[in-house]
Structure formats: structure tokens, C-alpha cells
XYZ file of C-alpha atoms in Angstrom:
524
model
C 70.269 -31.800 -46.524
C 71.374 -35.257 -47.687
C 69.527 -38.555 -47.573
C 71.440 -41.755 -46.827
C 71.189 -42.676 -50.520
C 72.631 -39.326 -51.592
C 75.360 -39.526 -48.960
C 76.323 -43.022 -50.108
C 76.659 -41.782 -53.685
C 78.945 -38.929 -52.571
C 81.104 -41.287 -50.488
C 81.435 -43.739 -53.382
C 82.450 -40.950 -55.786
C 85.127 -39.724 -53.339
C 86.464 -43.240 -52.717
C 86.753 -43.940 -56.452
C 88.507 -40.619 -57.033
C 91.002 -41.297 -54.241
C 91.735 -44.690 -55.779
C 92.422 -42.995 -59.111
C 94.946 -40.778 -57.288
C 96.807 -43.872 -56.080
C 95.386 -44.272 -52.555
C 95.402 -47.946 -51.564
C 94.691 -50.115 -48.516
C 96.632 -48.950 -45.460
C 97.618 -45.562 -46.911
C 97.093 -42.631 -44.580
C 95.021 -39.594 -45.611
C 94.771 -36.551 -43.304
C 91.536 -34.669 -42.642
C 91.333 -31.314 -40.859
C 88.477 -28.834 -40.844
C 85.359 -27.556 -39.113
C 82.316 -29.801 -38.618
C 80.441 -30.160 -41.915
C 78.828 -32.714 -44.252
C 81.957 -32.401 -46.414
C 84.119 -33.514 -43.465
C 81.838 -36.531 -42.997
C 81.929 -37.455 -46.705
C 85.728 -37.223 -46.721
C 85.996 -39.451 -43.631
C 83.738 -42.145 -45.093
C 85.325 -41.913 -48.553
C 88.781 -42.544 -47.090
C 87.854 -45.488 -44.867
C 85.572 -47.175 -47.419
C 88.569 -47.993 -49.650
C 90.528 -49.493 -46.724
C 92.750 -46.432 -46.306
C 93.392 -44.975 -42.832
C 91.890 -41.578 -42.013
C 93.923 -39.189 -39.847
C 91.558 -36.578 -38.317
C 93.443 -33.553 -36.949
C 92.249 -30.716 -34.715
C 91.655 -27.739 -37.042
C 92.201 -25.288 -34.142
C 95.911 -26.160 -34.053
C 98.521 -23.931 -35.662
C 99.663 -24.752 -39.204
C 103.054 -26.018 -38.051
C 101.431 -28.219 -35.390
C 99.143 -29.823 -37.972
C 102.059 -30.476 -40.319
C 104.069 -31.953 -37.417
C 101.306 -34.481 -36.740
C 100.553 -35.516 -40.308
C 104.252 -35.741 -41.187
C 104.650 -38.171 -38.282
C 102.221 -40.668 -39.848
C 103.411 -40.065 -43.430
C 100.123 -39.158 -45.125
C 99.523 -39.592 -48.858
C 97.062 -36.710 -49.201
C 95.090 -34.091 -47.320
C 91.511 -32.799 -47.020
C 91.355 -29.326 -45.438
C 89.330 -26.117 -45.092
C 89.687 -23.484 -47.816
C 91.279 -20.901 -45.515
C 94.305 -23.187 -45.054
C 94.492 -24.513 -48.582
C 97.444 -22.379 -49.664
C 99.282 -22.574 -46.340
C 99.511 -26.324 -45.736
C 101.356 -28.806 -47.923
C 103.151 -26.398 -50.219
C 105.103 -27.673 -53.265
C 103.052 -30.866 -53.526
C 104.299 -32.117 -50.162
C 101.268 -34.325 -49.549
C 100.595 -35.649 -53.027
C 97.118 -34.173 -53.274
C 94.976 -31.604 -51.463
C 91.183 -31.345 -51.601
C 89.244 -28.442 -50.087
C 86.264 -29.030 -47.781
C 84.886 -25.592 -48.649
C 83.821 -23.966 -51.944
C 85.157 -20.633 -53.121
C 88.440 -19.750 -54.712
C 89.494 -23.406 -54.633
C 86.518 -24.692 -56.673
C 88.757 -26.934 -58.813
C 89.737 -28.882 -55.680
C 86.411 -28.587 -53.763
C 85.321 -32.028 -52.537
C 81.815 -31.733 -53.992
C 83.202 -30.840 -57.434
C 85.775 -33.590 -57.883
C 85.244 -35.631 -61.070
C 83.308 -38.886 -61.252
C 85.919 -41.388 -62.463
C 83.563 -44.373 -62.428
C 83.818 -47.618 -60.481
C 87.339 -48.577 -59.421
C 88.588 -52.017 -58.193
C 88.441 -50.926 -54.541
C 89.387 -53.410 -51.807
C 86.721 -53.167 -49.112
C 87.902 -53.077 -45.472
C 87.545 -55.930 -42.980
C 86.766 -55.460 -39.304
C 90.409 -55.980 -38.302
C 91.766 -53.386 -40.750
C 92.966 -50.052 -39.381
C 90.313 -47.368 -39.735
C 91.767 -44.236 -38.118
C 94.727 -42.725 -36.317
C 93.443 -40.443 -33.547
C 95.947 -38.215 -31.781
C 95.988 -37.856 -28.012
C 97.009 -34.613 -26.293
C 100.399 -33.131 -27.085
C 101.585 -31.646 -30.357
C 105.319 -31.399 -29.702
C 107.944 -34.104 -29.348
C 106.840 -37.584 -30.381
C 103.049 -37.557 -30.987
C 100.815 -40.381 -29.833
C 98.499 -41.638 -32.576
C 96.001 -44.261 -31.409
C 95.568 -47.004 -34.009
C 91.867 -47.866 -34.123
C 90.283 -50.561 -36.295
C 86.846 -50.792 -37.888
C 86.015 -53.374 -35.202
C 87.031 -50.962 -32.436
C 84.606 -48.291 -33.633
C 81.646 -50.460 -34.647
C 81.740 -52.687 -31.561
C 81.893 -49.624 -29.319
C 78.996 -47.961 -31.159
C 76.830 -51.016 -30.490
C 78.128 -51.500 -26.929
C 77.154 -47.903 -26.138
C 73.540 -48.896 -26.719
C 73.717 -51.280 -23.743
C 72.076 -48.638 -21.562
C 69.948 -46.690 -24.059
C 67.792 -47.087 -27.144
C 68.525 -45.078 -30.289
C 65.974 -44.864 -33.105
C 66.087 -43.952 -36.788
C 63.833 -40.985 -35.946
C 66.532 -39.468 -33.708
C 68.517 -36.405 -34.743
C 72.072 -36.071 -33.395
C 73.889 -32.751 -33.060
C 77.613 -32.498 -33.844
C 78.729 -29.301 -32.103
C 81.952 -30.430 -30.422
C 84.960 -30.863 -32.765
C 84.275 -33.940 -34.871
C 87.950 -34.976 -35.017
C 87.687 -35.821 -31.297
C 86.861 -39.441 -30.431
C 83.787 -38.424 -28.379
C 81.923 -36.662 -31.213
C 83.333 -38.926 -33.908
C 81.981 -42.114 -32.305
C 79.090 -41.043 -30.092
C 77.541 -38.671 -32.639
C 78.724 -39.343 -36.188
C 79.365 -43.113 -36.260
C 76.518 -43.809 -33.804
C 74.054 -41.958 -36.048
C 75.174 -44.019 -39.066
C 74.796 -47.287 -37.134
C 71.259 -46.435 -36.038
C 70.051 -44.814 -39.269
C 69.581 -41.467 -37.521
C 70.144 -37.957 -38.830
C 73.014 -35.689 -37.790
C 73.102 -31.881 -37.742
C 76.553 -30.289 -38.033
C 76.937 -27.315 -35.681
C 78.808 -24.252 -36.875
C 80.177 -22.525 -33.767
C 80.590 -23.351 -30.086
C 78.550 -20.302 -29.045
C 75.548 -20.833 -26.754
C 73.012 -18.641 -28.620
C 74.024 -20.175 -31.953
C 73.738 -23.669 -30.462
C 70.169 -23.016 -29.265
C 69.164 -21.761 -32.741
C 70.606 -24.829 -34.470
C 69.043 -27.264 -31.981
C 65.633 -25.692 -32.527
C 65.933 -25.488 -36.321
C 67.234 -29.060 -36.622
C 64.667 -30.581 -34.192
C 67.581 -32.239 -32.415
C 66.680 -35.165 -30.132
C 70.170 -36.370 -29.090
C 72.355 -33.633 -27.604
C 75.910 -34.633 -26.683
C 78.124 -31.975 -25.116
C 80.716 -31.200 -22.460
C 79.810 -30.241 -18.848
C 80.426 -26.520 -19.478
C 77.533 -26.362 -21.964
C 75.150 -28.216 -19.677
C 76.015 -25.907 -16.774
C 75.158 -22.932 -18.998
C 71.953 -24.680 -20.060
C 70.901 -25.174 -16.430
C 71.812 -21.560 -15.657
C 69.458 -20.481 -18.473
C 66.595 -22.553 -17.042
C 67.147 -21.205 -13.506
C 67.306 -17.638 -14.847
C 63.945 -18.196 -16.543
C 62.470 -19.255 -13.200
C 63.960 -16.262 -11.381
C 62.200 -13.942 -13.804
C 58.895 -15.377 -12.528
C 59.653 -14.271 -8.966
C 60.844 -15.982 -5.781
C 57.520 -17.704 -5.021
C 57.138 -19.239 -8.486
C 60.802 -20.248 -8.531
C 60.489 -21.993 -5.142
C 57.288 -23.740 -6.228
C 58.787 -24.926 -9.530
C 61.963 -26.240 -7.879
C 59.874 -28.128 -5.308
C 57.770 -29.609 -8.108
C 60.963 -30.512 -9.988
C 62.300 -32.347 -6.936
C 59.045 -34.322 -6.758
C 59.306 -35.197 -10.475
C 62.864 -36.372 -9.925
C 61.752 -38.624 -7.051
C 58.970 -40.149 -9.196
C 61.354 -40.729 -12.084
C 63.970 -42.520 -9.995
C 61.459 -44.494 -7.928
C 58.725 -45.370 -10.435
C 60.557 -44.837 -13.792
C 57.948 -42.281 -14.889
C 59.171 -38.998 -16.391
C 56.516 -36.496 -15.221
C 58.866 -33.575 -15.752
C 58.872 -34.033 -19.519
C 55.322 -32.648 -19.820
C 55.241 -30.389 -16.777
C 58.404 -28.446 -17.648
C 58.064 -28.402 -21.429
C 57.584 -24.614 -21.335
C 60.930 -24.160 -19.549
C 62.849 -26.452 -21.879
C 61.341 -24.667 -24.863
C 62.931 -21.404 -23.671
C 66.374 -22.975 -24.124
C 65.497 -24.856 -27.340
C 65.340 -28.214 -25.520
C 61.700 -29.172 -26.132
C 62.531 -31.808 -28.792
C 65.566 -33.179 -26.919
C 65.021 -36.812 -25.944
C 68.417 -37.575 -24.385
C 71.331 -35.395 -23.266
C 74.742 -37.019 -22.851
C 77.659 -35.410 -21.016
C 81.210 -36.520 -21.652
C 84.731 -35.211 -21.998
C 85.022 -34.263 -18.327
C 83.377 -34.478 -14.907
C 79.848 -33.136 -14.496
C 78.637 -31.857 -11.098
C 75.976 -34.188 -9.616
C 73.729 -31.157 -8.988
C 73.537 -30.406 -12.737
C 72.841 -34.065 -13.527
C 70.099 -34.184 -10.883
C 68.379 -30.913 -11.832
C 68.229 -31.607 -15.573
C 66.643 -34.993 -14.891
C 64.128 -33.316 -12.583
C 63.156 -30.902 -15.378
C 62.224 -33.864 -17.588
C 65.400 -34.255 -19.618
C 66.636 -37.851 -19.847
C 70.202 -37.121 -18.912
C 73.164 -39.486 -19.276
C 76.796 -39.192 -18.221
C 79.487 -41.371 -19.755
C 83.216 -41.993 -19.652
C 85.904 -43.114 -22.047
C 89.278 -42.425 -23.642
C 90.549 -41.908 -27.176
C 92.456 -45.178 -26.702
C 89.139 -47.025 -26.117
C 87.215 -45.705 -29.147
C 86.115 -44.073 -26.634
C 83.015 -45.218 -24.650
C 83.471 -47.447 -21.571
C 80.562 -46.528 -19.274
C 77.124 -44.890 -19.458
C 74.390 -44.144 -16.941
C 71.096 -45.887 -17.779
C 68.314 -43.356 -18.429
C 66.081 -44.369 -15.518
C 68.410 -46.319 -13.242
C 71.094 -43.666 -12.796
C 73.384 -42.354 -10.080
C 74.110 -38.618 -10.223
C 77.644 -38.932 -8.858
C 78.630 -41.819 -11.120
C 80.017 -42.058 -14.655
C 77.627 -44.972 -15.193
C 77.721 -48.713 -15.630
C 80.208 -50.611 -17.776
C 79.023 -51.181 -21.358
C 78.854 -54.626 -22.974
C 82.084 -56.271 -24.202
C 84.186 -54.316 -21.712
C 86.111 -56.082 -18.933
C 86.908 -53.449 -16.289
C 89.166 -54.015 -13.271
C 90.585 -51.725 -10.553
C 94.293 -52.252 -9.918
C 96.369 -51.303 -6.847
C 93.468 -50.250 -4.632
C 94.096 -47.978 -1.646
C 92.463 -48.217 1.791
C 89.341 -46.421 0.487
C 88.958 -48.926 -2.373
C 90.193 -46.527 -5.068
C 92.267 -48.170 -7.768
C 93.446 -47.477 -11.294
C 90.726 -48.177 -13.862
C 91.992 -50.789 -16.335
C 90.000 -52.223 -19.247
C 90.125 -54.958 -21.852
C 87.733 -55.487 -24.760
C 86.898 -55.020 -28.419
C 87.032 -51.223 -28.089
C 90.686 -51.078 -26.957
C 93.111 -49.689 -29.552
C 95.826 -51.728 -31.252
C 98.495 -49.437 -29.809
C 100.240 -46.157 -30.568
C 101.564 -45.828 -34.134
C 105.325 -46.262 -34.357
C 105.673 -46.014 -30.570
C 106.021 -49.500 -29.016
C 107.486 -48.092 -25.780
C 104.425 -45.916 -25.093
C 102.149 -48.815 -26.072
C 103.874 -51.145 -23.588
C 103.442 -48.521 -20.854
C 99.658 -48.333 -21.266
C 98.713 -51.907 -22.330
C 100.043 -54.654 -20.064
C 100.992 -58.227 -20.989
C 97.466 -59.442 -20.168
C 95.903 -56.971 -22.603
C 94.528 -54.537 -20.003
C 94.737 -50.868 -20.893
C 95.714 -48.705 -17.910
C 93.637 -45.518 -18.109
C 95.547 -43.474 -15.511
C 92.177 -42.630 -13.914
C 91.514 -43.561 -10.302
C 88.097 -44.770 -9.174
C 85.936 -47.536 -7.740
C 82.776 -49.541 -8.458
C 79.931 -49.971 -5.959
C 77.774 -53.026 -5.274
C 75.160 -51.850 -7.828
C 77.697 -51.764 -10.649
C 78.092 -47.979 -10.805
C 81.589 -46.666 -11.483
C 82.926 -43.542 -9.761
C 86.040 -41.551 -10.711
C 88.018 -39.776 -8.026
C 90.730 -38.279 -10.261
C 93.733 -38.654 -12.527
C 96.776 -40.424 -11.104
C 99.166 -37.874 -12.624
C 97.224 -34.929 -11.132
C 97.210 -36.174 -7.528
C 98.168 -33.586 -4.888
C 99.959 -35.189 -1.913
C 99.311 -33.245 1.323
C 101.376 -32.889 4.481
C 99.652 -35.875 6.096
C 100.396 -38.067 3.063
C 96.773 -37.860 1.906
C 95.916 -37.880 -1.805
C 93.755 -35.066 -3.189
C 92.291 -35.218 -6.701
C 91.960 -31.694 -8.172
C 89.030 -32.722 -10.375
C 87.070 -33.613 -7.249
C 87.724 -30.126 -5.805
C 86.797 -28.358 -9.052
C 83.452 -30.179 -9.235
C 82.230 -28.224 -6.191
C 82.465 -24.938 -8.115
C 80.707 -25.761 -11.370
C 77.416 -24.148 -10.353
C 78.981 -20.937 -9.057
C 78.293 -18.888 -12.163
C 80.591 -16.015 -11.142
C 83.419 -18.459 -11.879
C 84.033 -18.876 -15.595
C 86.969 -21.297 -15.105
C 88.712 -22.895 -12.164
C 91.855 -25.008 -11.955
C 92.945 -26.682 -8.708
C 96.682 -27.342 -8.434
C 99.144 -28.287 -5.731
C 101.854 -26.034 -4.361
C 104.752 -26.964 -2.078
C 104.306 -26.093 1.608
C 107.106 -28.335 2.925
C 110.109 -28.742 0.613
C 111.747 -31.341 2.815
C 108.719 -33.621 2.879
C 107.605 -32.545 -0.624
C 104.168 -31.949 0.877
C 101.578 -29.902 -1.006
C 98.434 -27.896 -0.316
C 95.618 -26.947 -2.691
C 95.559 -23.684 -4.653
C 92.553 -22.573 -6.738
C 93.265 -20.546 -9.897
C 90.086 -18.679 -10.845
C 89.128 -16.775 -13.994
C 86.020 -14.649 -13.265
C 82.903 -14.509 -15.428
C 82.051 -11.271 -17.256
C 79.204 -10.656 -14.779
C 81.555 -11.007 -11.805
C 84.025 -8.564 -13.328
C 81.223 -6.038 -13.813
C 79.915 -6.475 -10.254
C 83.362 -6.204 -8.664
C 85.352 -3.635 -10.609
C 87.868 -3.318 -7.784
C 90.448 -6.139 -7.807
C 90.525 -6.388 -4.016
C 86.731 -6.754 -3.892
C 86.883 -9.415 -6.613
C 89.539 -11.330 -4.658
C 87.490 -11.137 -1.442
C 84.366 -12.326 -3.297
C 86.078 -15.483 -4.550
C 87.739 -16.091 -1.207
C 84.261 -16.068 0.376
C 83.053 -18.621 -2.221
C 86.078 -20.815 -1.487
C 85.417 -20.496 2.246
C 81.834 -21.658 1.647
C 82.988 -24.678 -0.389
C 85.717 -25.539 2.116
C 83.029 -26.200 4.749
C 81.908 -29.229 2.709
C 85.449 -30.553 2.198
C 87.541 -32.708 4.477
C 90.283 -30.653 6.200
C 93.133 -32.038 4.079
C 91.213 -31.253 0.846
C 90.499 -27.617 1.681
C 91.815 -24.836 -0.547
C 94.482 -22.763 1.187
C 95.285 -20.262 -1.545
C 93.161 -18.396 -4.119
C 94.690 -16.849 -7.250
C 92.381 -14.691 -9.406
C 93.705 -14.162 -12.950
C 92.880 -11.661 -15.715
C 93.300 -13.967 -18.706
C 91.180 -16.929 -19.765
C 92.815 -20.244 -18.855
C 94.115 -22.165 -21.852
C 91.779 -24.993 -22.859
C 91.698 -27.970 -25.191
C 89.243 -28.217 -28.093
C 86.882 -30.166 -25.790
C 86.934 -27.364 -23.195
C 89.229 -28.932 -20.621
C 91.667 -26.619 -18.861
C 95.263 -27.506 -19.746
C 96.341 -27.996 -16.142
C 100.091 -28.336 -16.686
C 100.303 -25.232 -18.895
C 98.200 -23.156 -16.476
C 100.268 -24.262 -13.475
C 103.490 -23.369 -15.272
C 102.188 -19.978 -16.437
C 101.114 -18.860 -12.961
C 103.890 -20.578 -10.996
C 105.054 -17.314 -9.405
C 101.572 -16.472 -8.118
C 100.927 -20.022 -6.924
C 104.219 -20.416 -5.073
C 104.633 -16.785 -3.999
């Protein structure tokens, strides 16, 4: 446990030591490792002497990490002990400092010498703060150049639709190198004087233990975790019997109505016993990001007394662009636009869907050493083109319908967004993962139909040991969902796979890789 005073002393010691090693304003220093106080101290030590921190996903392979940090020409490297001897051999990166104690004690971040005060040049708001990599580790990487102003302005803008207090406790469970956790948890907690608990593993039982032990009040996670959380609450009700479950769900619906209509959260007291079962009793606000959340999950968690928020953003925008207000929310929306963000919708179709484009203090300076890619995403008027398609209603709520590059074009020339299809399955707990993709049904017209690639849950595999029975089970689920979809959006093919679908560190299915891997099954 560290107080702010103790943390400041550690950061100052690290910054002075880096200066003594020759790190100066604008130099790049890489940082890769699991979430920990040491990671946080390294980050702040680097940026406090006007150097540029380069956070890298520690789940990548060694050669992928070296490919990224070589691209930006780093001067040194902070890394976990397990990789200390494998990365940066022969003094390749000038210096290496371990984020973990053990056999590398001489280089352990908490044991580096105190070299005294150095003539450090403090950063200004326009100085570069970090290079954050977008997806893709081969070819020419894309490193978003983000300034101190980008991060700090976005941290304050995010509070447009919520209040954060110094008594709050944030929980960093998602990878901290990712813009979502970096800004919305770590930097946000520093700006508001709150505490932060660093999670160890992305395992549900471990998460519940850490939330309870740390008295966490601000829980930010991806939709997958919140779906599992809701499943745990519903399971607790089912154990009470059908009558009690029906009564509790009816009462929850009433609490949800009161909350939306009269801004009174009755569910917080009434359902405290249920939230306590899943370590959520101290949670004040839950925030979902990193992917689409089903409206049913959003609605139910609010009904059970959890102040639930959904947001939206990109690495290129530091990242937050929208948030749902705690009481004035819309379950199907990604929220309202935060302060200092000018959002427009370009090239609208007949339904009013257009590409979401933004301008403001949170927009990056561009991609490092890649002016062509920068010109493709930021136009001459300064608007960043997100590649996401959506619309805004007359109450100021923004809705996303999908990614432009993922659009499936059907025989009738209609556009189908796979994300919209996948949302309908998030509360079918027999489905561990689903990926909707297009497959060609008319080569001449290049027309597509929708195929669902499904990876079953462990429970489903136990219930349906026979592959044919498992296939029929998921086909019946798809048939049920299809009834709620417009004819051109309906799934026409179901592929059940034996292996877990490849995912990013923020638990998004890598659609292109999955489609390529199962091309024979999809097109067969």
C-alpha cells in the first residue's frame, strides 16, 4: 500500500535515476509488464522528466514486443522479471530495469539507487506523453502520439456525466497498457485523488476476491465480465426457487422504473444481499467499455441497484468520447458526448447512420513516423474519422450500429453490422464466444449472407456431448434470435468450433483472423 506522498517520492527517485542514465526530453522509454504499482511508478517516472513512455502489451510474443519498440527507437526498457534475460540482449536498449524482484534484484525498480535531485525539465501540456500502439504487430505499426494535454483534458471531460471522489477506489484489472484502463482507471484516479487497486489475473473468482478485499467502488471492465457478473446474480436467484426469482425480478423492474423516472436508486438497498454474493456491495459505479454491451445487461444491473455506465472511445482519442449519465441513461446507447468534443456524422445513409467523426483536445497528434496513415484518419479540418457507423437522437444520445470495415453487404444491397447481430447472443450463456461474418452467396453480385461462428461454453459441451446434438442446440438458439431480426439480417449458417476464438488483450474476438482460420467451414 502506498500513499500519494510515498508514491510521489518513488516517482521522483525513478525520474532522477533515468536522468542520470541519459534520458532527456522527448526520448522514448518502453514499458511492458503485468498490472502493478511498479508499472505505475515506471510510467510516472518516465513522463515526469518529459520523456515519452511506450506501453506495450505484455501478452505479445518477445519478437512482437521487440518489433514495436524498435520501431519507435527506445532508449531503455522496463519489463517483468520473466522476460529480463530474453529481451534486449547485448545492451540493445541502453538500460533495462525489472518491474519484479527476484533474481534481478540489482535492476529491480524499487532498489535502484537514489542519485539525488537532477536538473529535470518538467513537461508542458503540449509535450508528447505516450506512444500507444493500435492493433497489429506486423508490418508498419501504428503508434498514436498522445500529449499530456490529450490525457488530462480527457480525464476531466470524462467527468462531464459523473462525479468522482477522493474516497473512491478504482480497480485496474484490464491490461493497463491499453488506453481504456490507462486513462479511465489509472490517470483518472490520480486526477481525482482516488485510490487504485491493481488486479492480478483476469479470472472471475480472483476478481471477486480482489474487489471485496480492496473495497472497490469504481469497477471498469469489458462486457464479457459484466455478462458473467449478471449470470452470477441470476444464478443466486435461481437457487431461491422459481417463485422467489420471479418476485425478485419483478421488484427489480419496479426499482429500474423508479430510478429512471424519479432518479431514486431503490435497488441499492433492496438488492444489497445479492450484490454482496458477487462482491459488488461496495461498488458505486460500474463502467463498461472496449466493446458493445447488450442493453439487457445494462438494464438489469441498473435495476439491481448498480449505477451502471457505458462509454465509447478509441486509442486515437485518449480514449473517452461518450458516457451515459448515471440517472439519465439509455440502455441501447453508448452515452452522450463529453465536454470539449465536437462530434459529427459524415456521409449519412437513408436511416441516418453516418461515420462518427470527432475533433477536440483529446484527439491524438497523429501516428508516429506514418504521415500517410495520419492523413487517412484525420482530415484537413481536423476531424478524426473513427471508422464506426452510428447516429445521434434528439436527446443527445449516441448509438453505434457497427464498424465500416466489418459491414456485410447482402443480396438486396442492404448493410449488416456483425456487432449488432452478436449483441443478441450475449446473454445466452451456453455460448462462450460468437463471431458473425459474411460469406459469399452470389459471386457475380458479390452478395453476402451472415454466418455465426460459435465456441460453446464448458457447460454446453457437458450437456451436449454429441456433436450433432450440440450443433442442433445452437441452431435452435439462432432460430430463436432470427425471429427478432429483420429478414436480411438473419443468420443463414451456423459453424460450431472446438477451439477458443482468438481474442485481443481487451477480450475482443479478432474477426479477420477467425474468418481466415475457418474459411473452409464458412464457405463450404
